[in-house]
XYZ file of C-alpha atoms in Angstrom:
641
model
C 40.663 65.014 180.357
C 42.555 63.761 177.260
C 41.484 61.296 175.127
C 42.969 57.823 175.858
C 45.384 56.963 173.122
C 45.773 53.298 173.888
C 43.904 50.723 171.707
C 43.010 48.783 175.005
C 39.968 51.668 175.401
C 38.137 50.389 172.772
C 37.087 47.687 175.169
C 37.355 49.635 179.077
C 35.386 52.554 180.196
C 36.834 54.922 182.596
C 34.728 55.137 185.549
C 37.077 57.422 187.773
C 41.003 58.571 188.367
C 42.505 54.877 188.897
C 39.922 52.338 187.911
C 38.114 51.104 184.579
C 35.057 49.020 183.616
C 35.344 46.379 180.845
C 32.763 46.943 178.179
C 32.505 43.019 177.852
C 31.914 41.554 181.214
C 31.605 44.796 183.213
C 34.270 44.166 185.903
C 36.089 47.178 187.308
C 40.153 47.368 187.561
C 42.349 49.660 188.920
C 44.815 51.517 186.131
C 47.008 52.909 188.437
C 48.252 55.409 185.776
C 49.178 52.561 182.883
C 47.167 50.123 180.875
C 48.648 47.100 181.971
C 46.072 45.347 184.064
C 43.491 46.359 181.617
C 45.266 44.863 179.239
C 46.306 41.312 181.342
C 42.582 41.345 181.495
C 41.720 41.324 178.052
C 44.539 38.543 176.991
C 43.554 36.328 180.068
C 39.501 36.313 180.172
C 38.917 38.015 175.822
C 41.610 36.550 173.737
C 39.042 35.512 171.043
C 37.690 38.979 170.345
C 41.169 40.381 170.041
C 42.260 37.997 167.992
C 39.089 38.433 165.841
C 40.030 42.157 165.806
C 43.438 41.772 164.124
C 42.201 39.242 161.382
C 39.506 41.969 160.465
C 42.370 44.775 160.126
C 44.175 42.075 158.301
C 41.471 41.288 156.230
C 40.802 45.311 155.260
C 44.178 45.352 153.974
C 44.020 42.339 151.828
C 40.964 44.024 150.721
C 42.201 47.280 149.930
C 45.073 45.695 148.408
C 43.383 43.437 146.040
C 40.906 46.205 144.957
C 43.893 48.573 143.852
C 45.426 45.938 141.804
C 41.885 44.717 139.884
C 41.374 48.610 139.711
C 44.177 48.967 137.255
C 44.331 45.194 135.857
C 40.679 46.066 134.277
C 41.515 49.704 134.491
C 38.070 50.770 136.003
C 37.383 54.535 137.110
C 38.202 55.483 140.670
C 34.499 55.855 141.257
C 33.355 52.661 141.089
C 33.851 52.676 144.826
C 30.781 55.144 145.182
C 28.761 52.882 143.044
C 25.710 50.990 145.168
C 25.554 48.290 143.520
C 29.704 47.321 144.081
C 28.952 48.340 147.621
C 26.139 45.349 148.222
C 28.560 43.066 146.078
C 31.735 43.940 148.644
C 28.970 43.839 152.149
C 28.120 40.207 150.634
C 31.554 39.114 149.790
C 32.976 40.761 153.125
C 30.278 42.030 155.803
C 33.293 43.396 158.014
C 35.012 45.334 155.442
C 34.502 49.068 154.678
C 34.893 50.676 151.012
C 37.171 53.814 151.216
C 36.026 56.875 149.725
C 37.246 58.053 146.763
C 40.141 60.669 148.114
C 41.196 57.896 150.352
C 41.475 55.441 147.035
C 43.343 57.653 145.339
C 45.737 58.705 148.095
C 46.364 54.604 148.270
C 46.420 54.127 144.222
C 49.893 57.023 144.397
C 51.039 55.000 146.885
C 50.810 52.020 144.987
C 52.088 53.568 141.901
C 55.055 55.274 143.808
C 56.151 51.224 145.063
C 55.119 49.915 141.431
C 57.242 52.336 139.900
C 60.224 52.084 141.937
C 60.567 48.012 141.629
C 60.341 48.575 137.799
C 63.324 51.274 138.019
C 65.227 48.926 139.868
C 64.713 46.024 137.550
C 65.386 48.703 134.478
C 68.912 49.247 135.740
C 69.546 45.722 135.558
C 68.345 45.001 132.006
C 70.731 44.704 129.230
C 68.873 45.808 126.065
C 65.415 47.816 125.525
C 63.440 48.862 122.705
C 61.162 51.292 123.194
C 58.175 52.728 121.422
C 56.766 56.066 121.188
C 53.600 58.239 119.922
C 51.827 61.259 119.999
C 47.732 61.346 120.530
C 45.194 63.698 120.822
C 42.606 63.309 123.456
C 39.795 65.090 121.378
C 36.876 66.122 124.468
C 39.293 68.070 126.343
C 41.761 68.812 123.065
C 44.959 67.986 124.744
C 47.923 65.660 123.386
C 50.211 63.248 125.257
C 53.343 61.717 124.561
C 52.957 57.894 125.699
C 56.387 55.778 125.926
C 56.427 51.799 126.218
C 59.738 49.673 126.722
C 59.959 46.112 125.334
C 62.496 43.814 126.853
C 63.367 40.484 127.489
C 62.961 38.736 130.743
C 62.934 35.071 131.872
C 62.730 33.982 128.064
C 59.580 36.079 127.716
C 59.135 39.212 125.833
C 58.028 41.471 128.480
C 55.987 45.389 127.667
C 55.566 48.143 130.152
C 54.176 51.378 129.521
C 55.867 53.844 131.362
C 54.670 57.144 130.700
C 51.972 59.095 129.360
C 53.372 63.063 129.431
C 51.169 65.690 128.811
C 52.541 67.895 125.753
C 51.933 71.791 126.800
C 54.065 73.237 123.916
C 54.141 72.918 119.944
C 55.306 69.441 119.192
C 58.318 70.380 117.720
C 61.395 67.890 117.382
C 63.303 69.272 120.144
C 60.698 69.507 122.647
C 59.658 65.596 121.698
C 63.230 64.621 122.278
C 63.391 66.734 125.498
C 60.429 65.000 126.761
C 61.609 61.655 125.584
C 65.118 61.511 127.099
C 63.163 63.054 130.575
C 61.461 60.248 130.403
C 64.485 57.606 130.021
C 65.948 59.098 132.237
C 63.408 59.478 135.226
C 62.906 55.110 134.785
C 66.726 54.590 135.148
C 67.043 53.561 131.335
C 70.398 54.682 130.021
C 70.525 55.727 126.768
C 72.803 53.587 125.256
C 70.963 50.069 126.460
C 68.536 51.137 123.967
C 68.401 49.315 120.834
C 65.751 50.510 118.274
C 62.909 53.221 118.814
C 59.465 52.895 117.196
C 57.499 55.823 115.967
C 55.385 56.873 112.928
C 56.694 58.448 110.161
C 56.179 61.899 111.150
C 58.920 64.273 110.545
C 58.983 65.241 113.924
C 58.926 61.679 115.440
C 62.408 60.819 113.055
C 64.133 64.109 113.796
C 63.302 63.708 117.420
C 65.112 60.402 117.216
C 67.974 61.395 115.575
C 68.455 63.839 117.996
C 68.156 61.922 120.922
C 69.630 58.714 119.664
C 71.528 57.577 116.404
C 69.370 57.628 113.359
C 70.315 53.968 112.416
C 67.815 53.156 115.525
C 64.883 54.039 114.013
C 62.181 51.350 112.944
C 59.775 52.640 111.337
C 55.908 51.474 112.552
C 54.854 49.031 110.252
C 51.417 48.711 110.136
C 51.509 53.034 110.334
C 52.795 52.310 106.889
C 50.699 49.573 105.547
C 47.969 51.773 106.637
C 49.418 54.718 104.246
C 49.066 51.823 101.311
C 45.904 50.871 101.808
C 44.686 54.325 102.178
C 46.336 55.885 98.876
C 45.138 52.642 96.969
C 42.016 53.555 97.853
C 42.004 56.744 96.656
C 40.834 56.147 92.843
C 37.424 57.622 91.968
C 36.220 54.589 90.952
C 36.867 52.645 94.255
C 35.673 55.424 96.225
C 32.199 55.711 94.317
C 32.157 52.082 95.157
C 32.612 52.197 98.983
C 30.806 55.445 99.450
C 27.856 53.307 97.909
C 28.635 50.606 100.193
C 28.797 53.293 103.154
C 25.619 54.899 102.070
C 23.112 51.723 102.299
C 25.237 50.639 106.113
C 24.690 53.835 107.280
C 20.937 54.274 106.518
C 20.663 50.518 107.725
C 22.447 51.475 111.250
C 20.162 54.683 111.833
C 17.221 53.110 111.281
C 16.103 50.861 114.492
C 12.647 49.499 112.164
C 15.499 48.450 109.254
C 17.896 46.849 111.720
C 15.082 44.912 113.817
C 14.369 43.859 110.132
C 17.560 42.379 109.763
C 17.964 40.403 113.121
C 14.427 39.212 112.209
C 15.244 37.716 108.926
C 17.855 35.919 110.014
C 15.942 34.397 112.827
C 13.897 33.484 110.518
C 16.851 31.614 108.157
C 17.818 29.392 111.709
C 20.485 31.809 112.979
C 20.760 31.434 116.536
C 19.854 34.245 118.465
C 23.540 34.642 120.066
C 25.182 34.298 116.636
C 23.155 37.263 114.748
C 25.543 39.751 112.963
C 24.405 43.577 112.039
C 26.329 46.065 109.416
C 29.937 47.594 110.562
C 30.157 51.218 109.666
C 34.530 51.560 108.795
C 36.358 54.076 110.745
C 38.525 56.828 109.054
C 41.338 56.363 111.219
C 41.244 52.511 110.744
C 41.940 51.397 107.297
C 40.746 47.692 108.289
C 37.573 48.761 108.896
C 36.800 49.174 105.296
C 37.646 45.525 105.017
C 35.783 44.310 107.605
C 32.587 46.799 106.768
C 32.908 45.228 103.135
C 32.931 41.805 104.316
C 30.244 41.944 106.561
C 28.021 43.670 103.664
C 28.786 40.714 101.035
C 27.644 38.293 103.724
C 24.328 39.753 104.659
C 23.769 40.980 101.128
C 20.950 38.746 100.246
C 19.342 39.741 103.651
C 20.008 43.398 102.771
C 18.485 43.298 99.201
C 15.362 42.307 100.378
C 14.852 45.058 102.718
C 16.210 47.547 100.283
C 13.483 46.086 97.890
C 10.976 47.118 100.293
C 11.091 50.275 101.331
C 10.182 52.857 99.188
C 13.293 55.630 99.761
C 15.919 53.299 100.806
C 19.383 53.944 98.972
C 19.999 51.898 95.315
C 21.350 48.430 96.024
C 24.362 47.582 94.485
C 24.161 45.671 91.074
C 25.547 42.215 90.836
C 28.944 43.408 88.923
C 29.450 46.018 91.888
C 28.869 43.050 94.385
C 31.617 40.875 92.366
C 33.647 44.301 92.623
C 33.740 44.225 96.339
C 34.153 40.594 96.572
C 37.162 40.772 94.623
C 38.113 44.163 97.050
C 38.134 42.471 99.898
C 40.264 39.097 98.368
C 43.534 42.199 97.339
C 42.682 43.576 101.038
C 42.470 40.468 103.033
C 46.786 39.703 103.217
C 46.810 43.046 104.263
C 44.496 42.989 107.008
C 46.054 39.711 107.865
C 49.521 41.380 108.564
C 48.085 44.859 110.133
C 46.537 42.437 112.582
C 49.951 39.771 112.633
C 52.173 43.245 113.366
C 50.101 44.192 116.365
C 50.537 41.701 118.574
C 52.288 42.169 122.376
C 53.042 38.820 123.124
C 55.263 37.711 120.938
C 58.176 39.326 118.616
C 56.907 41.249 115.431
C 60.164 42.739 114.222
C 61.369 39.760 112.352
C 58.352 39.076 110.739
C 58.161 42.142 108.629
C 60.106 41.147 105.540
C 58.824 37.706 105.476
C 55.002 39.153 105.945
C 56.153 41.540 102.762
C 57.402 38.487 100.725
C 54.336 36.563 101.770
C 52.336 39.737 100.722
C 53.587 39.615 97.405
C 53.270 36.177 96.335
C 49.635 36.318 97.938
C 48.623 39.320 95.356
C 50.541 37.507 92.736
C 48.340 34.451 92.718
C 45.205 36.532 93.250
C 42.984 35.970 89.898
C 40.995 39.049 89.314
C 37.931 39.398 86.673
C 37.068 42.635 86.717
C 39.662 45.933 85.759
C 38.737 47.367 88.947
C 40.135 45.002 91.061
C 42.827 44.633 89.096
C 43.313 48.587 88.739
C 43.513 48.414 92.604
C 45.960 45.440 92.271
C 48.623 47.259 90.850
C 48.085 49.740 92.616
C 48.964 48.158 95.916
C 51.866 46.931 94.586
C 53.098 50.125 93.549
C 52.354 51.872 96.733
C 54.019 48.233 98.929
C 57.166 49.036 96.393
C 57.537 52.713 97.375
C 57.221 52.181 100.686
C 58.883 48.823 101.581
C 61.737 49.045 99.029
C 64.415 50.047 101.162
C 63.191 47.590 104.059
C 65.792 45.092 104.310
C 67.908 47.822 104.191
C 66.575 48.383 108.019
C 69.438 47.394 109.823
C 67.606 46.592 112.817
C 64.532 44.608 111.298
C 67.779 42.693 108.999
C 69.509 41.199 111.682
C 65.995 40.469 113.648
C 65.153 38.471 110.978
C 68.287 37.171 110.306
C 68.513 35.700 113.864
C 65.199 34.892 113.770
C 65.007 30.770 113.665
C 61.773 30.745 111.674
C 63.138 32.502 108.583
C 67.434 33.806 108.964
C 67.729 34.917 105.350
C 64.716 33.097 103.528
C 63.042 35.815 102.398
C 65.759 38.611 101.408
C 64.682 39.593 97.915
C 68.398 41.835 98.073
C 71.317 40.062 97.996
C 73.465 43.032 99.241
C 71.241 43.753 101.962
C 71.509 40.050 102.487
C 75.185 40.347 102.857
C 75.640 43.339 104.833
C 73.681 41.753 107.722
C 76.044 38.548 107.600
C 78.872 41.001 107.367
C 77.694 42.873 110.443
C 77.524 39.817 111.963
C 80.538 38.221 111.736
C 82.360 41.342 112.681
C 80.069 41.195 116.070
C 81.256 37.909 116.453
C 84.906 38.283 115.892
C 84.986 40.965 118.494
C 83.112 38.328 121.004
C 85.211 35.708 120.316
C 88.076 38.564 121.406
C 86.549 39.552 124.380
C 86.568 35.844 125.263
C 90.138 35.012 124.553
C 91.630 38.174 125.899
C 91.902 36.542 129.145
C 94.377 33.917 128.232
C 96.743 36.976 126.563
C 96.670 39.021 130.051
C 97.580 35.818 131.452
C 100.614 35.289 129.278
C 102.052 39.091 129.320
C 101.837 39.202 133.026
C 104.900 37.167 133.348
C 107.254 38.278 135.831
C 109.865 40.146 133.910
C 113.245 38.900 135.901
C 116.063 36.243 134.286
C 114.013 33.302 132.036
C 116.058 31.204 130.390
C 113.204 29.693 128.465
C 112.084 33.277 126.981
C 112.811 32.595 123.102
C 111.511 29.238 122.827
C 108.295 31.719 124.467
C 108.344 34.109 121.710
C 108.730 31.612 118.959
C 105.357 29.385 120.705
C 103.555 32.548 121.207
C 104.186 34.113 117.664
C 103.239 30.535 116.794
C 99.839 30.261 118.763
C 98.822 33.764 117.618
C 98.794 33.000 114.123
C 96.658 29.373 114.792
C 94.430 31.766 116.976
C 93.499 33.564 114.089
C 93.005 31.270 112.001
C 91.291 29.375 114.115
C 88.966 32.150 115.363
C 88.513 32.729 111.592
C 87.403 29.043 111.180
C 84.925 28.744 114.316
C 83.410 32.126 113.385
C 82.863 30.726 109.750
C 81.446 27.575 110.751
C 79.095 29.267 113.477
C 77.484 31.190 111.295
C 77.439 29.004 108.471
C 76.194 25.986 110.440
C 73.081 28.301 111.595
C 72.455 29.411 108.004
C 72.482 25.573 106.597
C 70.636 24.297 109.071
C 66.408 24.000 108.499
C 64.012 27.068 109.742
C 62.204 26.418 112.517
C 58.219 26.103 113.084
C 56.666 28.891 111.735
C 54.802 28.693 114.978
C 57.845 28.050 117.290
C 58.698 30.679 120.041
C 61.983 32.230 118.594
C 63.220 33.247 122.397
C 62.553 29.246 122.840
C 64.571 28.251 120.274
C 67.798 30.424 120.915
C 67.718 28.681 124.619
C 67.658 24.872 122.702
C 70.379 26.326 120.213
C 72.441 28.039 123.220
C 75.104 25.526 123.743
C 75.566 25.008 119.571
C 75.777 28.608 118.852
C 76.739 30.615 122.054
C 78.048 33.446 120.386
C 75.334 34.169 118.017
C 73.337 33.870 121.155
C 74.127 36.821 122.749
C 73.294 38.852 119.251
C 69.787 37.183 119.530
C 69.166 37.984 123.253
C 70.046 41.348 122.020
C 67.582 41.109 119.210
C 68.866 44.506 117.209
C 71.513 45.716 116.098
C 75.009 47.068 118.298
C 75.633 50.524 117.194
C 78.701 51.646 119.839
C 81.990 52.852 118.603
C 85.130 50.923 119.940
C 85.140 50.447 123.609
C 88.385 51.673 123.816
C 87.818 54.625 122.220
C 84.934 55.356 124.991
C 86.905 54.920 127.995
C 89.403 57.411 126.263
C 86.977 60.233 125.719
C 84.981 59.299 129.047
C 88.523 59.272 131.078
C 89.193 63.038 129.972
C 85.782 64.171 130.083
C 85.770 62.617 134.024
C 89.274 63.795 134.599
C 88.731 67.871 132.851
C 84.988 68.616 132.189
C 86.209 70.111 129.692
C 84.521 70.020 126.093
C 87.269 71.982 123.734
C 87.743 68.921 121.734
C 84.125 68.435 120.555
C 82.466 70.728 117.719
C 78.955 72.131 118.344
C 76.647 71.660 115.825
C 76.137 74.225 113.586
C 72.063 75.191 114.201
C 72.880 76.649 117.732
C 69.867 78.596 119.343
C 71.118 82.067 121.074
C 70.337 80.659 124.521
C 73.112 78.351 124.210
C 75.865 80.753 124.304
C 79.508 79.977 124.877
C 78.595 81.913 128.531
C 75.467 79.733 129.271
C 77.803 76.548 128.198
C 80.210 77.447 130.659
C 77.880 78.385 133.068
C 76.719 75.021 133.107
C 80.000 73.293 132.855
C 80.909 75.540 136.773
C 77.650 73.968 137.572
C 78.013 70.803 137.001
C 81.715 70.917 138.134
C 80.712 71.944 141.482
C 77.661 69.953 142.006
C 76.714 67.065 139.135
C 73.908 65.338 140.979
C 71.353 68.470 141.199
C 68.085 67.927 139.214
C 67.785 70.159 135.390
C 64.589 71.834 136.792
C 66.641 72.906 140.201
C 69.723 73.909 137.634
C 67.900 76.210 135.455
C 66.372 77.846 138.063
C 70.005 78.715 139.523
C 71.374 79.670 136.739
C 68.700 81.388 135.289
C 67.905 79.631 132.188
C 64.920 77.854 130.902
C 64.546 74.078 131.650
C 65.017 73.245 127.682
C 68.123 75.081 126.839
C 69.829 73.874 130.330
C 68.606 70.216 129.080
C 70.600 70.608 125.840
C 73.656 71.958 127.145
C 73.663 69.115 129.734
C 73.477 66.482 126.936
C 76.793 67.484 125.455
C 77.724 66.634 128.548
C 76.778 62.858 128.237
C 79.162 60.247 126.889
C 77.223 59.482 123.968
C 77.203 63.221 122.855
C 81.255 63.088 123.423
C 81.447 59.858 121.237
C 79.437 61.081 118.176
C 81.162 64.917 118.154
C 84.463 63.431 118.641
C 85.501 63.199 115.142
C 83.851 63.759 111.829
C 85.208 60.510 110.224
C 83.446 58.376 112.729
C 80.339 57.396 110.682
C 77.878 55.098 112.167
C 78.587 52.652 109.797
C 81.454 52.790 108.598
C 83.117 50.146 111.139
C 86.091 49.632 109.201
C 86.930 53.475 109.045
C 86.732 53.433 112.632
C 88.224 50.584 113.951
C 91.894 52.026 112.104
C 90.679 55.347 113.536
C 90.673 53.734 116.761
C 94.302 51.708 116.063
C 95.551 54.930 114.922
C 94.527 56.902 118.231
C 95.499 54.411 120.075
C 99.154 54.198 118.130
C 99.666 57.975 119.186
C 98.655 57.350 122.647
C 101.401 55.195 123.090
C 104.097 57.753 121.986
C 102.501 60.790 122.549
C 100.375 61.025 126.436
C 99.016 64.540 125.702
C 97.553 63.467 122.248
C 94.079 63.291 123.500
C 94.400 67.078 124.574
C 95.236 68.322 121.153
């Protein structure tokens, strides 16, 4: 006999061909083939234990559900759902729920991740800008490396961070196999390429080339406090700074390996009135961490009476510094303490860091200015900081992206630009962004006016004359607004060094609604010409053909004139077939099919297009743009020569 499928049999036994006894009250009723009376019975004379059946299932889901999400809120192990003791804690919280195993966990985390991730490609499509930041680790036990991506936007007024990927790197991590990897990535989240605004890496060679290769140089920003850990580092490099931390190190180290010496400690500071929750113990620094050295030096001057004493009294403890060495670090940790202050400022998720990078430097500066030093040490290491800030942060404001952050930035606009021409390009850039929204936005009123009806109008040169008329008030009077928009902003007060910036655009929206839209977009707009775009993206759509665009001259011999055309057929015939399911049809490795596939891409058309279109030089290419244009008009075939 098969066994009964229907749920009603948790609750009948079959006792012959046609009838069934209820488990509950033991009465027997004829099936007749079907469930039905069974289950008349159960509604009419049980409905409380059914109903109690369905909130249990109910409640196992909600269960499940909210154990997946606390999982990877607090990001515990999968296993914690073999532990005993979370097993009593879930029998007491729920008595009717049962903890999956672990396979069954993670079969439900992929499904989790699978809906996560496809609500966050959704909402990627629909953003307007990213920026996205990038880096290469090392996990040391099992010696492998990852490439982990994160994408910063804005959402609901609220600057908004999700890590998307964390790749696994199986190959040498070269520049083109970063980039690969990178633009796999963008690509697999739905994030197109040219919604991206600024990339942040380290200054690895690899990292910059990678970016240049995948997106316009110009959209680099370098990692900040990467780089203010490179200055601290090299300042600390002189002998006579590192025979004073090593001595330092020395005495915290034997203190933190001996339990007898650091029982010693807590005990004589019991003894001072320190409550037992508020005891402190040495910090040994990190090598990786620069700001560990400050904090292990701080720590040491603040137990250092505690210290001496125990140092005093045992026999083959280190030397204890002298009191000139203890001024020395005192005055250390005064040069190191703005710089800590900014490492920590420029880590922050929550709220915008870009724009606060040349003010922190200016800050910086002034703060080591008015720092008094005694000793030539400290002041040795002075100057030294400010040598190694200089060669590193010179060119800063120069950053086009961290400029016009900073610029737009309510808190500061152009407070702290130390160069005046950097100052100026960034109002520059701005004003040409401006003029081309205030376009955009009075375009409609010219389609309006040309889309006359071209029949008998007896009022046509009185039309001409108020039109040639209105144009040249329309200039001037876009000229005007654009002035006074950005002018007015400049003039006006900085805000609250601890105002929301994203806040403050919202309360400025209706007095400045074209400088705005450059905030929301926080960074800078690097496209060419629209029109020039829809030119080259027109052909490209209309011929897949790529005879107008010049290959770069470091070509690999996979990408042969044959395997370009190869791919070309391919994509020709069939464009929406995977590059892993393309390579293996035509024969070619996944990385060289990726690379011939990105000259296919718009941006890759744009850039090879010409060699006078520079990425900055807007004026150069808005009369390249005219001039195409100009020979579109008399010539139709111009594009295909």
């Amino acid at each position: 006999m098969p066994p009964p499928k229907s749920n009603v049999w948790i609750y009948f036994e079959k006792v012959g061909p046609t009838s069934a006894k209820c488990k509950i009250c033991f009465q027997t009723f004829k099936t007749s083939g079907n469930t039905s009376n069974l289950a008349k019975h159960l509604q009419s004379k049980h409905s409380n234990i059914i109903n109690k059946s369905e909130k249990v299932k109910a409640s196992h889901r909600w269960w499940s559900s909210f154990f997946k999400n606390n999982k990877c809120l607090d990001n515990r192990p999968i296993n914690i759902v073999e532990g005993v003791g979370f097993k009593r804690l879930i029998k007491e919280l729920a008595p009717l729920y049962k903890v999956p195993s672990r396979e069954t966990f993670k079969k439900l985390m992929d499904t989790k991740y699978e809906v996560i991730a496809n609500l966050y490609k959704t909402k990627f499509s629909e953003i307007s800008h990213f920026s996205v930041t990038c880096d290469v680790w090392s996990e040391m036990m099992s010696c492998r490396s990852f490439l982990g991506v994160t994408v910063h936007f804005i959402e609901d007024r609220k600057l908004t961070s999700v890590s998307i990927d964390l790749s696994e790197l199986s190959e040498r991590h070269t520049s083109d196999y970063i980039s690969t990897q990178l633009l796999e990535i963008l690509n697999r989240w739905n994030i197109d390429l040219e919604k991206v605004e600024a990339v942040v890496t380290d200054g690895g060679t690899n990292m910059l080339k990678a970016i240049s290769d995948s997106f316009l140089k110009i959209k680099h920003v370098p990692c900040f406090a990467h780089l203010v850990n490179l200055v601290v580092e090299h300042s600390l490099e002189n002998e006579e700074t590192k025979s004073l931390l090593n001595k330092v190190r020395s005495i915290v180290k034997w203190a933190k390996n001996s339990v007898i010496v650091s029982d010693e400690l807590r005990k004589r500071q019991l003894n001072k009135g320190t409550a037992s929750g508020n005891l402190k113990k040495l910090i040994l620094d990190v090598s990786t961490r620069w700001n560990s050295v400050f904090y292990m030096l701080e720590r040491f001057v603040e137990l250092s009476s505690l210290v001496s004493e125990i140092l005093l009294s045992k026999p083959h403890a280190p030397a204890m510094l002298t009191a000139v060495e203890i001024l020395q670090v005192k005055e250390v940790i005064c040069l190191l303490r703005p710089l800590e202050y900014i490492t920590r400022e420029a880590s922050g998720e929550e709220y915008i860091t870009i724009s606060k990078i040349i003010p922190m430097l200016a800050c910086v500066s002034n703060q080591l200015d008015m720092i008094n030093l005694d000793l030539p040490l400290a002041d040795n290491l002075k100057s030294k900081i400010k040598t190694e800030l200089k060669k590193r942060f010179s060119k800063i404001e120069y950053n086009h992206a961290i400029a016009v952050a900073t610029l737009l930035d309510p808190r500061f606009k152009n407070l702290h630009f130390q160069e005046p021409l950097a100052a100026s390009k960034v109002v520059s850039y701005l004003r040409e962004q401006l003029k081309q929204e205030y376009r955009e936005i009075s375009s409609g009123s010219d389609s309006e006016s040309n889309s006359q009806d071209s029949s008998f109008d007896f009022w046509n040169y009185h039309k001409k004359l108020a039109h040639s008329s209105g144009s040249t008030k329309r200039r001037r009077l876009e000229n005007d607004h654009l002035q006074d928009e950005l002018s007015i902003y400049l003039a006006n007060p900085v805000a609250n060094l601890k105002s929301n910036p994203l806040e403050q655009w919202e309360e400025m929206k209706t007095l400045f609604p074209l400088l705005y839209k450059q905030a929301m977009n926080y960074g800078p707009n690097h496209r060419p010409d629209v029109r020039v775009i829809c030119k080259i993206v027109e052909k490209f759509e209309r011929e897949f053909t790529l005879h107008d665009t010049k290959l770069p001259t470091r070509r690999r011999n996979a990408r042969t004139q044959d395997n370009i055309a190869a791919v070309r057929a391919s994509v020709v015939e069939n464009a929406n077939v995977s590059v892993n399911r393309r390579s293996q049809e035509l024969g070619l490795t996944r990385m060289t099919t990726w690379r011939i596939l990105r000259r296919f891409r718009p941006t890759a058309l744009q850039d090879c297009s010409t060699q006078e279109l520079k990425p900055l030089d807007r004026h150069k290419r808005r009369l390249f743009a005219d001039w195409a244009l100009d020979k579109l008009e008399n010539d139709g075939d111009f594009l295909k020569k």
